Coordinates of C-alpha atoms and ligand atoms in Angstrom, one line a residue:
M1 CA -50.0 38.1 -53.1
N2 CA -49.7 41.2 -50.7
S3 CA -52.0 43.6 -50.9
S4 CA -50.2 46.8 -52.2
L5 CA -49.6 44.3 -55.5
S6 CA -52.9 42.7 -55.6
P7 CA -55.3 43.9 -58.4
Q8 CA -58.0 42.4 -56.1
P9 CA -60.8 44.8 -54.9
P10 CA -61.0 45.4 -51.0
S11 CA -63.3 42.3 -49.4
A12 CA -66.9 43.3 -48.4
N13 CA -65.8 43.7 -44.8
E14 CA -63.3 46.5 -45.8
L15 CA -65.9 48.4 -47.4
L16 CA -68.1 48.1 -44.5
K17 CA -65.9 49.4 -42.0
L18 CA -64.8 52.5 -44.5
A19 CA -68.3 53.2 -44.4
S20 CA -69.0 53.1 -40.8
P21 CA -65.9 53.6 -39.2
T22 CA -67.3 54.1 -35.5
L23 CA -68.4 50.2 -36.2
A24 CA -72.0 51.6 -35.4
G25 CA -73.6 50.3 -38.4
T26 CA -77.4 50.3 -38.2
I27 CA -77.3 48.5 -34.8
P28 CA -79.1 51.3 -33.2
Q29 CA -81.7 51.4 -35.2
A30 CA -82.2 47.4 -35.3
L31 CA -81.8 47.5 -31.6
A32 CA -84.7 50.0 -31.3
D33 CA -87.0 47.5 -33.8
P34 CA -88.8 45.1 -31.5
Q35 CA -90.5 43.5 -34.7
T36 CA -87.2 41.7 -35.3
D37 CA -85.6 39.2 -33.8
R38 CA -81.9 39.9 -35.9
F39 CA -79.7 42.1 -36.9
S40 CA -78.8 42.7 -41.0
D41 CA -75.8 40.7 -42.1
D42 CA -73.7 43.9 -42.4
D43 CA -74.7 44.7 -38.6
N44 CA -73.6 41.2 -37.9
Q45 CA -70.1 42.2 -38.9
F46 CA -70.1 45.4 -36.7
L47 CA -71.6 43.3 -33.7
K48 CA -68.4 41.5 -33.7
F49 CA -66.3 44.3 -32.7
H50 CA -68.4 45.0 -29.9
G51 CA -68.3 41.3 -28.5
I52 CA -71.4 39.8 -30.0
Y53 CA -72.1 37.1 -32.7
Q54 CA -75.4 36.5 -34.0
E55 CA -75.9 32.8 -34.3
D56 CA -78.9 30.4 -34.4
D57 CA -79.4 26.8 -32.7
R58 CA -78.5 24.6 -35.7
D59 CA -80.6 21.6 -34.1
L60 CA -83.5 23.5 -34.4
R61 CA -83.1 24.7 -38.2
K62 CA -85.6 22.3 -39.2
T63 CA -88.3 24.1 -37.6
G64 CA -87.2 27.5 -38.8
K65 CA -84.3 29.7 -37.9
K66 CA -84.4 31.3 -34.5
Y67 CA -81.6 33.8 -33.9
I68 CA -79.8 33.8 -30.6
M69 CA -76.5 35.8 -29.5
M70 CA -73.2 34.7 -28.3
I71 CA -71.7 37.4 -25.9
R72 CA -67.9 37.1 -25.2
V73 CA -66.5 39.1 -22.4
R74 CA -63.1 40.5 -22.2
V75 CA -60.9 39.1 -19.5
P76 CA -57.3 40.0 -19.9
G77 CA -55.2 36.9 -18.4
G78 CA -58.4 35.3 -17.9
V79 CA -58.4 36.8 -13.9
I80 CA -61.9 38.0 -12.3
T81 CA -63.0 39.0 -9.0
P82 CA -65.4 36.6 -7.1
A83 CA -68.1 39.4 -7.4
Q84 CA -67.6 39.4 -11.0
Y85 CA -68.0 35.7 -11.2
L86 CA -71.3 35.7 -9.4
E87 CA -72.7 38.6 -11.7
L88 CA -71.8 36.6 -14.7
D89 CA -73.1 33.5 -13.3
R90 CA -76.4 35.2 -12.5
L91 CA -76.7 36.9 -16.0
S92 CA -76.2 33.4 -17.5
E93 CA -79.3 32.2 -15.5
Q94 CA -81.1 35.1 -16.3
Y95 CA -80.7 35.8 -20.0
A96 CA -78.6 33.1 -21.6
N97 CA -78.9 29.6 -21.5
R98 CA -78.1 28.8 -18.0
T99 CA -74.5 27.9 -19.2
L100 CA -70.9 29.7 -19.0
R101 CA -68.4 28.9 -21.6
I102 CA -64.7 29.3 -20.8
T103 CA -62.8 30.1 -23.8
S104 CA -59.5 29.0 -25.1
R105 CA -58.4 32.7 -24.6
Q106 CA -59.4 32.7 -21.1
T107 CA -62.5 34.8 -21.5
L108 CA -66.2 33.5 -20.7
Q109 CA -69.0 33.4 -23.4
F110 CA -72.8 33.0 -22.9
H111 CA -74.8 31.6 -25.4
G112 CA -78.2 32.1 -26.6
V113 CA -79.2 35.3 -25.6
L114 CA -82.2 36.9 -27.2
K115 CA -82.0 40.1 -28.9
S116 CA -84.4 41.6 -26.5
N117 CA -82.1 40.9 -23.7
L118 CA -78.7 41.8 -25.6
A119 CA -78.5 45.6 -24.5
V120 CA -79.7 44.7 -20.9
T121 CA -77.2 41.9 -20.5
I122 CA -74.2 44.1 -22.1
R123 CA -75.2 46.8 -20.0
E124 CA -75.1 44.6 -16.9
I125 CA -71.8 43.1 -17.8
N126 CA -70.3 46.7 -17.8
E127 CA -71.7 47.3 -14.7
S128 CA -69.4 44.9 -13.1
L129 CA -66.7 46.9 -14.5
L130 CA -66.0 44.0 -17.4
T131 CA -66.4 44.9 -21.2
T132 CA -67.2 43.0 -24.2
L133 CA -65.8 45.7 -26.5
A134 CA -63.1 44.2 -29.1
T135 CA -63.6 40.7 -27.6
C136 CA -64.4 39.8 -31.6
G137 CA -63.5 41.7 -34.9
D138 CA -60.3 42.9 -36.5
V139 CA -58.6 44.2 -33.8
V140 CA -56.3 43.2 -30.6
R141 CA -58.1 40.2 -28.9
N142 CA -58.4 39.2 -25.6
I143 CA -54.9 38.8 -24.3
T144 CA -53.6 35.6 -22.8
V145 CA -51.6 35.1 -19.6
S146 CA -50.0 32.0 -17.8
P147 CA -52.8 31.5 -15.3
S148 CA -51.3 29.9 -12.6
P149 CA -51.0 31.5 -9.0
A150 CA -47.8 29.1 -8.7
E151 CA -46.0 31.9 -10.8
G152 CA -46.5 34.6 -7.8
T153 CA -44.9 38.1 -8.7
V154 CA -43.8 37.1 -12.1
G155 CA -47.4 35.9 -13.2
A156 CA -48.6 39.4 -11.4
Q157 CA -46.1 41.4 -13.7
L158 CA -47.3 39.9 -16.7
Q159 CA -51.0 40.3 -15.8
A160 CA -50.6 43.7 -15.2
Q161 CA -48.7 44.2 -18.6
A162 CA -51.5 42.4 -20.3
H163 CA -54.3 44.9 -18.7
S164 CA -52.4 47.9 -19.6
L165 CA -51.9 46.6 -23.4
S166 CA -55.6 45.7 -23.4
E167 CA -56.7 49.1 -22.3
F168 CA -54.1 50.4 -24.9
F169 CA -55.4 48.5 -27.7
S170 CA -59.0 49.0 -27.1
P171 CA -60.6 50.6 -30.0
V172 CA -61.9 54.2 -29.0
T173 CA -64.9 54.4 -30.9
P174 CA -67.9 56.3 -29.1
S175 CA -70.4 53.8 -30.3
Y176 CA -69.7 50.9 -27.7
H177 CA -70.9 53.3 -24.8
G178 CA -73.4 55.5 -27.0
I179 CA -75.1 52.0 -28.2
W180 CA -75.1 49.6 -25.0
L181 CA -74.5 52.0 -22.0
D182 CA -75.7 55.6 -22.5
G183 CA -78.3 55.1 -25.1
K184 CA -77.5 58.4 -26.7
E185 CA -78.1 59.6 -30.0
L186 CA -75.0 58.6 -31.8
D187 CA -73.0 61.0 -34.1
L188 CA -72.2 58.6 -36.9
N189 CA -69.5 60.4 -38.1
E190 CA -67.9 58.8 -41.2
D191 CA -64.6 60.8 -40.9
F192 CA -64.1 59.2 -37.3
V193 CA -60.5 57.7 -37.3
D194 CA -59.3 55.3 -34.8
P195 CA -55.7 56.6 -33.5
I196 CA -54.2 53.0 -33.9
Y197 CA -56.3 51.0 -36.0
G198 CA -57.3 54.0 -38.6
K199 CA -60.5 53.8 -40.6
T200 CA -60.9 50.4 -41.5
Y201 CA -59.3 48.8 -38.6
L202 CA -56.9 45.5 -39.0
P203 CA -57.2 43.3 -41.9
R204 CA -58.2 40.7 -39.6
K205 CA -58.0 39.8 -35.8
F206 CA -55.1 40.0 -34.0
K207 CA -53.9 38.0 -31.0
I208 CA -51.2 38.3 -28.3
G209 CA -50.3 35.8 -25.6
F210 CA -47.5 35.9 -22.9
A211 CA -46.0 32.4 -21.4
I212 CA -43.4 31.6 -18.9
P213 CA -41.1 29.0 -19.7
P214 CA -41.0 26.0 -18.9
V215 CA -44.6 26.1 -19.2
N216 CA -46.3 26.9 -22.7
D217 CA -49.7 26.8 -21.4
T218 CA -51.0 29.6 -23.5
D219 CA -49.8 28.0 -26.9
V220 CA -47.8 30.9 -27.0
F221 CA -46.3 30.1 -30.6
T222 CA -50.1 30.2 -32.0
N223 CA -50.4 33.8 -31.3
D224 CA -49.8 36.9 -33.9
V225 CA -47.6 38.1 -31.1
G226 CA -46.0 36.0 -28.5
L227 CA -43.8 37.0 -25.6
I228 CA -42.1 34.5 -23.9
A229 CA -41.0 35.9 -20.3
I230 CA -37.2 35.8 -19.1
V231 CA -37.1 35.7 -15.6
E232 CA -33.8 36.5 -13.7
D233 CA -33.8 36.5 -9.9
G234 CA -37.7 36.2 -9.7
Q235 CA -38.3 39.5 -11.9
V236 CA -39.1 39.6 -15.5
V237 CA -36.3 41.4 -17.1
G238 CA -37.6 41.2 -21.0
F239 CA -39.3 39.0 -23.4
N240 CA -38.3 36.8 -26.4
F241 CA -40.7 38.4 -28.9
A242 CA -42.2 35.9 -31.5
V243 CA -44.8 37.0 -34.4
G244 CA -46.7 35.3 -37.2
G245 CA -48.6 32.6 -35.3
G246 CA -52.0 31.5 -36.2
M247 CA -54.0 28.4 -36.4
G248 CA -56.9 28.8 -39.1
R249 CA -57.0 27.1 -42.3
S250 CA -59.5 26.1 -44.8
H251 CA -59.9 22.6 -46.1
N252 CA -58.8 22.0 -49.9
N253 CA -56.8 25.6 -49.8
E254 CA -53.2 25.0 -49.8
A255 CA -52.7 28.7 -49.4
T256 CA -53.9 28.8 -46.1
F257 CA -52.1 26.9 -43.2
A258 CA -51.6 26.8 -39.6
R259 CA -48.3 28.4 -38.5
L260 CA -46.0 28.8 -35.5
A261 CA -44.7 32.2 -34.4
D262 CA -40.9 32.9 -35.1
V263 CA -38.8 34.2 -32.5
V264 CA -37.7 37.6 -33.8
G265 CA -35.3 38.8 -30.7
F266 CA -35.4 39.7 -27.4
I267 CA -36.8 43.1 -25.9
T268 CA -37.3 44.7 -22.4
P269 CA -40.6 45.1 -20.6
E270 CA -40.6 48.7 -21.4
Q271 CA -40.3 48.0 -25.1
V272 CA -43.4 45.8 -25.2
E273 CA -46.1 48.3 -25.8
Q274 CA -44.0 50.0 -28.5
A275 CA -42.9 46.8 -30.2
I276 CA -46.5 45.3 -30.3
L277 CA -47.8 48.8 -31.6
A278 CA -45.2 48.6 -34.5
T279 CA -46.3 45.0 -35.1
V280 CA -50.2 45.9 -35.3
T281 CA -49.3 48.7 -37.8
I282 CA -47.3 46.4 -39.7
H283 CA -50.1 44.1 -39.8
R284 CA -52.6 47.0 -40.9
D285 CA -50.4 48.6 -43.6
F286 CA -49.2 45.3 -45.1
G287 CA -51.9 42.8 -44.4
D288 CA -54.1 41.7 -47.2
R289 CA -57.4 43.5 -47.3
T290 CA -58.8 41.7 -50.3
N291 CA -59.0 38.3 -49.1
R292 CA -60.0 37.5 -45.5
K293 CA -58.3 33.8 -45.7
H294 CA -55.3 35.5 -46.3
A295 CA -55.3 38.2 -44.0
R296 CA -54.0 37.2 -40.9
L297 CA -50.2 38.6 -40.1
K298 CA -48.8 35.0 -40.1
Y299 CA -49.0 35.3 -44.1
V300 CA -47.2 38.8 -44.1
I301 CA -44.3 37.1 -41.9
A302 CA -44.5 33.9 -44.3
E303 CA -44.1 35.6 -47.5
R304 CA -41.5 38.6 -46.4
G305 CA -39.4 36.8 -43.9
V306 CA -38.4 37.5 -40.2
D307 CA -35.5 39.5 -41.2
W308 CA -37.8 42.0 -43.2
F309 CA -40.1 42.3 -40.0
R310 CA -37.2 42.7 -37.8
E311 CA -36.0 45.7 -39.9
E312 CA -39.6 47.3 -40.5
L313 CA -40.2 46.9 -36.6
E314 CA -37.1 48.6 -35.7
R315 CA -37.5 51.2 -38.1
R316 CA -41.1 51.9 -36.8
S317 CA -40.5 51.6 -33.2
G318 CA -36.9 52.8 -32.8
I319 CA -36.3 49.5 -30.9
K320 CA -33.1 48.0 -31.6
V321 CA -34.1 44.0 -31.0
L322 CA -31.6 42.2 -29.4
P323 CA -30.7 38.4 -29.8
A324 CA -33.3 36.0 -28.2
R325 CA -32.3 34.8 -24.9
P326 CA -32.3 30.8 -24.1
A327 CA -35.7 29.9 -23.2
E328 CA -37.1 26.3 -23.2
F329 CA -40.7 25.0 -22.6
T330 CA -41.0 21.2 -21.5
R331 CA -45.2 21.0 -21.5
Q332 CA -48.4 22.8 -22.3
G333 CA -51.0 22.3 -19.8
D334 CA -52.9 23.9 -16.9
P335 CA -52.3 23.3 -13.2
F336 CA -54.6 20.9 -11.3
G337 CA -55.8 20.4 -7.7
W338 CA -54.8 21.7 -4.7
Q339 CA -51.4 23.6 -4.7
V340 CA -49.6 26.1 -2.7
Q341 CA -49.2 29.6 -3.8
P342 CA -45.7 31.5 -3.3
D343 CA -47.3 33.5 -0.4
G344 CA -48.7 30.5 1.4
Q345 CA -52.1 30.6 0.2
R346 CA -53.7 27.5 -1.8
F347 CA -55.3 27.4 -5.2
L348 CA -57.2 24.7 -6.6
G349 CA -57.0 23.8 -10.5
L350 CA -60.2 22.3 -11.6
F351 CA -60.9 20.3 -14.8
I352 CA -64.0 21.8 -16.4
E353 CA -65.3 19.4 -19.2
T354 CA -65.2 21.0 -22.7
G355 CA -65.1 24.3 -20.5
R356 CA -68.8 24.4 -20.1
I357 CA -70.1 25.4 -16.8
K358 CA -73.3 23.9 -16.2
D359 CA -75.5 21.6 -14.1
T360 CA -76.6 18.1 -15.2
A361 CA -78.7 15.5 -13.2
T362 CA -75.5 13.7 -11.8
R363 CA -73.2 17.0 -11.6
Q364 CA -73.9 20.5 -10.4
I365 CA -70.7 22.0 -11.3
K366 CA -72.3 25.3 -11.5
T367 CA -74.2 25.2 -8.3
A368 CA -71.0 24.0 -6.8
L369 CA -68.8 26.9 -8.0
R370 CA -71.4 29.4 -7.3
L371 CA -71.6 28.4 -3.6
I372 CA -67.7 28.0 -3.3
V373 CA -67.5 31.8 -4.5
E374 CA -70.3 33.0 -2.4
Q375 CA -68.8 31.3 0.9
F376 CA -64.9 31.7 0.1
A377 CA -64.6 34.5 -2.2
P378 CA -61.5 33.1 -4.0
E379 CA -60.3 35.0 -7.1
V380 CA -61.7 33.1 -10.3
R381 CA -59.0 32.4 -13.0
F382 CA -59.9 31.1 -16.7
T383 CA -57.4 29.0 -18.2
P384 CA -56.1 28.6 -22.0
G385 CA -56.9 24.9 -21.4
N386 CA -60.6 25.9 -20.8
N387 CA -60.5 25.2 -17.0
L388 CA -60.9 27.1 -14.0
I389 CA -58.7 28.2 -11.1
F390 CA -59.8 29.3 -7.5
A391 CA -56.9 31.5 -5.9
N392 CA -56.0 33.0 -2.8
I393 CA -57.7 30.4 -0.5
A394 CA -56.7 30.2 3.0
P395 CA -55.6 27.1 4.1
E396 CA -58.4 26.2 6.6
N397 CA -61.0 26.4 4.0
V398 CA -59.5 23.6 1.7
A399 CA -61.6 20.9 3.3
A400 CA -64.8 22.7 3.0
I401 CA -64.4 23.8 -0.8
T402 CA -63.6 20.2 -1.4
A403 CA -66.7 19.0 0.4
I404 CA -68.7 21.2 -1.5
L405 CA -67.2 19.6 -4.6
K406 CA -68.1 16.1 -3.7
E407 CA -71.7 17.0 -2.7
H408 CA -72.2 18.1 -5.8
G409 CA -70.5 15.3 -7.7
V410 CA -67.8 17.5 -9.1
A411 CA -65.0 14.9 -9.8
L412 CA -61.5 16.1 -8.2
P413 CA -58.8 16.4 -10.9
E414 CA -56.9 13.6 -9.4
Q415 CA -60.0 11.5 -10.4
I416 CA -59.8 12.4 -13.9
S417 CA -57.5 10.7 -16.5
A418 CA -54.3 12.3 -17.5
V419 CA -55.5 12.4 -21.1
R420 CA -58.9 13.9 -20.6
R421 CA -57.3 16.6 -18.3
A422 CA -55.1 17.5 -21.0
S423 CA -57.8 17.6 -23.5
T424 CA -59.8 20.5 -25.3
A425 CA -62.8 20.9 -27.7
C426 CA -64.2 24.0 -29.4
V427 CA -67.8 25.1 -29.0
S428 CA -68.9 23.8 -32.4
L429 CA -72.6 22.5 -33.0
P430 CA -75.0 24.0 -32.2
T431 CA -74.1 27.4 -32.1
C432 CA -71.2 27.9 -34.3
A433 CA -72.4 29.0 -37.6
L434 CA -68.9 27.7 -39.1
A435 CA -69.1 24.1 -37.8
L436 CA -68.6 21.0 -40.2
A437 CA -68.9 18.3 -37.6
E438 CA -69.4 18.0 -33.8
S439 CA -66.9 18.7 -31.3
E440 CA -67.9 19.9 -27.7
R441 CA -70.8 17.5 -27.8
V442 CA -69.3 14.3 -28.7
F443 CA -65.5 14.9 -27.1
P444 CA -66.3 13.3 -23.6
A445 CA -67.5 10.0 -25.0
L446 CA -64.5 9.9 -27.6
L447 CA -62.4 10.4 -24.6
T448 CA -63.6 7.4 -22.8
E449 CA -63.2 5.5 -25.9
I450 CA -59.3 6.6 -25.8
E451 CA -58.9 6.2 -22.3
C452 CA -60.0 2.3 -22.9
A453 CA -57.5 1.8 -25.9
L454 CA -55.2 3.3 -23.6
A455 CA -55.6 1.3 -20.6
E456 CA -55.8 -2.0 -23.0
T457 CA -52.3 -1.2 -24.3
G458 CA -51.0 -0.6 -21.0
L459 CA -51.0 3.2 -20.8
A460 CA -53.7 3.8 -18.4
N461 CA -53.2 7.2 -17.4
T462 CA -50.5 8.8 -20.0
P463 CA -51.0 12.4 -20.4
I464 CA -51.4 12.9 -24.1
V465 CA -52.6 16.3 -25.6
T466 CA -55.9 15.3 -27.5
R467 CA -58.1 18.1 -29.0
I468 CA -60.9 18.4 -31.3
S469 CA -62.4 21.4 -33.4
G470 CA -65.5 21.0 -35.5
C471 CA -63.9 22.9 -38.5
P472 CA -60.2 24.0 -39.7
N473 CA -60.3 27.2 -38.0
G474 CA -58.7 25.4 -35.2
C475 CA -60.4 27.2 -32.3
S476 CA -59.2 24.4 -29.9
R477 CA -55.8 24.8 -31.4
P478 CA -55.9 21.0 -32.8
Y479 CA -52.5 21.6 -34.9
V480 CA -50.3 21.9 -31.7
A481 CA -52.1 18.9 -30.1
E482 CA -50.5 15.3 -30.0
I483 CA -53.6 14.0 -31.4
G484 CA -55.6 16.4 -33.2
L485 CA -59.4 16.0 -34.8
V486 CA -60.4 18.7 -37.2
G487 CA -64.0 18.4 -38.4
K488 CA -64.6 18.0 -42.2
A489 CA -68.3 16.9 -42.6
P490 CA -70.8 15.4 -40.1
G491 CA -69.1 12.6 -38.3
K492 CA -66.0 13.0 -40.1
Y493 CA -62.6 14.4 -39.0
Q494 CA -59.1 14.7 -40.3
L495 CA -56.7 13.1 -37.7
Y496 CA -53.6 15.2 -37.1
L497 CA -50.7 13.5 -34.9
G498 CA -47.3 14.4 -34.0
A499 CA -47.3 18.0 -32.4
N500 CA -45.1 17.7 -29.2
P501 CA -46.6 18.2 -25.9
Q502 CA -44.6 21.8 -25.1
G503 CA -46.6 23.2 -28.3
T504 CA -43.5 24.1 -30.2
R505 CA -44.0 21.6 -33.3
L506 CA -47.1 21.5 -35.3
G507 CA -48.9 18.0 -35.8
R508 CA -49.2 16.3 -39.6
V509 CA -52.0 14.6 -41.4
W510 CA -52.3 11.1 -40.3
K511 CA -55.6 10.4 -42.0
E512 CA -57.2 12.9 -44.6
V513 CA -60.8 11.4 -43.4
I514 CA -61.7 9.4 -40.5
K515 CA -65.4 8.8 -39.0
L516 CA -65.6 9.6 -35.2
E517 CA -66.6 5.8 -34.4
E518 CA -63.1 4.7 -36.0
V519 CA -60.9 7.0 -34.2
A520 CA -60.0 4.8 -31.0
G521 CA -59.6 1.9 -33.2
E522 CA -57.2 3.7 -35.4
L523 CA -55.2 4.8 -32.4
K524 CA -55.0 1.7 -30.5
P525 CA -52.4 0.0 -32.5
L526 CA -50.3 3.0 -32.7
F527 CA -50.7 3.3 -28.7
A528 CA -49.7 -0.4 -28.6
R529 CA -46.7 0.2 -30.9
Y530 CA -45.7 3.4 -28.7
A531 CA -45.9 1.4 -25.5
A532 CA -43.3 -1.3 -26.9
E533 CA -41.0 1.2 -28.8
R534 CA -40.9 4.6 -26.6
L535 CA -37.6 5.7 -25.2
D536 CA -37.4 6.3 -21.7
G537 CA -39.9 9.3 -21.0
E538 CA -40.8 9.9 -24.5
P539 CA -44.0 11.5 -25.2
F540 CA -46.6 9.9 -27.6
G541 CA -46.0 12.8 -30.1
D542 CA -42.5 12.8 -30.1
W543 CA -42.6 9.0 -30.7
V544 CA -44.8 9.7 -33.5
A545 CA -42.4 12.1 -34.9
R546 CA -39.8 9.9 -34.5
I547 CA -40.9 6.8 -35.7
L548 CA -44.2 7.4 -37.7
W549 CA -42.7 10.5 -39.6
N550 CA -39.5 8.5 -40.8
E551 CA -41.8 5.4 -42.0
Q552 CA -44.3 7.9 -43.8
P553 CA -42.4 10.9 -45.0
T554 CA -45.1 12.0 -47.3
L555 CA -47.0 13.1 -44.2
E556 CA -47.5 16.9 -44.4
S557 CA -48.4 19.8 -42.1
K558 CA -51.4 21.3 -43.9
Ligands
SRM601 FE1 -62.5 30.9 -33.0 C1 -64.2 31.7 -35.3 C2 -65.2 30.1 -30.9 C3 -60.5 30.7 -30.1 C4 -59.8 30.9 -35.0 N1 -64.5 31.1 -33.2 C5 -65.1 31.5 -34.1 C6 -66.6 31.7 -34.1 C7 -66.5 33.2 -33.5 C8 -67.6 31.2 -35.3 C9 -67.9 32.5 -36.2 O1 -66.7 33.3 -36.7 O2 -68.9 32.5 -36.6 C10 -66.6 30.8 -33.1 C11 -67.8 30.8 -32.0 C12 -68.6 29.6 -31.7 C13 -69.7 29.8 -30.7 O3 -70.6 29.3 -30.6 O4 -69.1 30.1 -29.3 C14 -65.6 30.6 -32.2 N2 -62.8 30.5 -30.9 C15 -63.9 30.2 -30.1 C16 -63.8 29.7 -29.0 C17 -64.9 30.0 -27.8 C18 -63.6 28.3 -28.9 C19 -63.5 27.8 -27.8 O5 -63.8 26.4 -27.5 O6 -62.8 28.0 -26.6 C20 -62.6 30.6 -28.4 C21 -62.9 32.2 -27.9 C22 -61.4 32.7 -27.8 C23 -61.5 34.2 -27.0 O7 -62.1 34.1 -26.0 O8 -61.5 35.0 -27.8 C24 -61.8 30.5 -30.2 N3 -60.5 30.9 -32.5 C25 -60.0 30.6 -31.5 C26 -58.6 30.2 -31.4 C27 -57.5 29.6 -30.4 C28 -56.7 30.9 -29.7 O9 -57.0 32.0 -30.3 O10 -55.9 30.9 -28.9 C29 -58.3 30.0 -32.8 C30 -56.9 29.6 -33.5 C31 -56.0 30.7 -33.4 C32 -55.9 31.7 -34.5 O11 -56.6 32.8 -34.5 O12 -55.4 31.6 -35.6 C33 -59.5 30.6 -33.6 N4 -62.0 31.3 -34.7 C34 -60.9 31.0 -35.4 C35 -61.1 31.4 -36.7 C36 -60.0 31.2 -37.8 C37 -59.2 32.4 -37.9 C38 -58.3 32.4 -39.0 O13 -57.1 33.2 -39.1 O14 -58.5 31.9 -40.1 C39 -62.2 31.5 -37.0 C40 -63.1 32.1 -38.2 C41 -62.9 33.5 -38.7 O15 -62.3 34.3 -37.8 O16 -63.4 34.0 -39.8 C42 -62.9 31.7 -35.7
SF4_602 FE1 -66.6 27.0 -34.6 FE2 -64.8 26.0 -36.1 FE3 -64.2 27.5 -34.1 FE4 -65.1 25.1 -33.8 S1 -63.2 25.5 -34.6 S2 -65.6 26.9 -32.6 S3 -66.4 24.9 -35.3 S4 -65.3 28.0 -35.9

């Protein structure tokens, strides 16, 4: 099935990229036309490279399709300044649906931006020294890094490396600046060739993540390239280099599957850029350009093998990959509550339900966060668990910040159950065009039912990584959750069990179809057995793998 042998014609996206390698399409013309509230389907493909998705509110379809845009900001490593946070907050009020959505790759999304407000929003994002370029599309996406300020200099080293890689892999097309920032007449030169990506860019998206053992907070093995930091005497001496991870699959298509990255070997920090460049070009040259469902690097690795990949990487980069160093993960998950940084300052890990920063009648979290940033100017960090960290806070400000949160009805992490804190949901309805079932909107209530089932079986406050996605693309990474729900149809899900809490094992299908209202009832007897049969300290996912998988050896990781 590889591209070079395949008799299939290139996919429609490949022809589009070939025809407009600057990625401009006819976006400038559509933007200048006030008569239309939308872009053409072809331009929609180009918009993605600029960080924009054309969507509609699916709840309102019956009254006629009204187009709205989602904008994704690039935030390598998830860290922004207080001034940038306040500006993004302001833009969300002025041009979007008054919410900010923290994503599972540590970025921020605006939802509900009208076409008429698109250019001004993008321009003002750039004026705050952030960009939206390459947060979507067939290029290197936002790079994830362990967000905990407790990592000190090691964390800072990785942040710096992520920023430099993000620059290095940024497409050089002049169209982003031309369309959104300069408003200049564009030279839509069909001969334009990106120096890394070539004329047709990558066959598909490409994701890079860093993790610092023992915490796998970025789900490092779900990336196309995962870099596992090896730390000696408080310094990063190199990385175990892993390739070929990815979550996306399709229902009833066995040729598509979730996959964890394989560790290829050890490289030094100085070799990282060249090793990833070689990997990106391997994806560029060997990825499937005929079938977008088979186009991720993971399929190249699955079909050609790690040894082939290592040889190809060494040939292209001149790097001699050394044997992997010992590195062990003990858990996924974000840091919560007040904690001390290595420099003595404080940080606060806040739980943001489903990553959505918004005010409600009972909880004004958006206002509270704004007030805290205005008054105390903490650094703001977004986590891969869709949560938020305030960093670099003077110890004397802890009480005042805690008081602001309380005044606005924001629960502190210690008031939230362990299962809820370990849980994530993808965006799904109403904005996601690919959603088959609800996710973000139904998850809080489902978690309440799961909390009850845990309490009734004597397991109150047990941390079980639970994730839901509205379709098999797996944007919340449900296949590495101890309990994973994957949307199949309205109200119906696949139920996955048995991944481990450190994110190094995929779950297996326990129920091919389950209704949302049946999920807690299905889990409760399993919780009861787990409570009775678990070994000392054994997590739920490990008990499932030890007991249930042996009882039902037919269960498969699909
Ligand atoms: Fe995703 C597509 C949201 C992380 C796998 N994802 C989408 C789109 C853009 C739908 C679309 O193409 O029309 C969703 C936008 C909905 C909306 O209204 O906001 C969407 N993905 C998200 C976010 C916002 C989910 C979240 O709850 O945080 C995450 C944004 C991350 C970011 O800031 O860049 C997000 N998506 C992921 C992840 C997790 C990760 O990267 O760690 C995955 C699984 C890992 C992987 O890539 O394999 C993921 N998203 C997909 C896929 C399947 C790709 C595949 O290989 O098959 C799609 C569909 C596609 O690309 O065609 C997709
Ligand atoms: Fe949309 Fe599916 Fe991703 Fe959820 S998992 S945001 S439904 S593409």
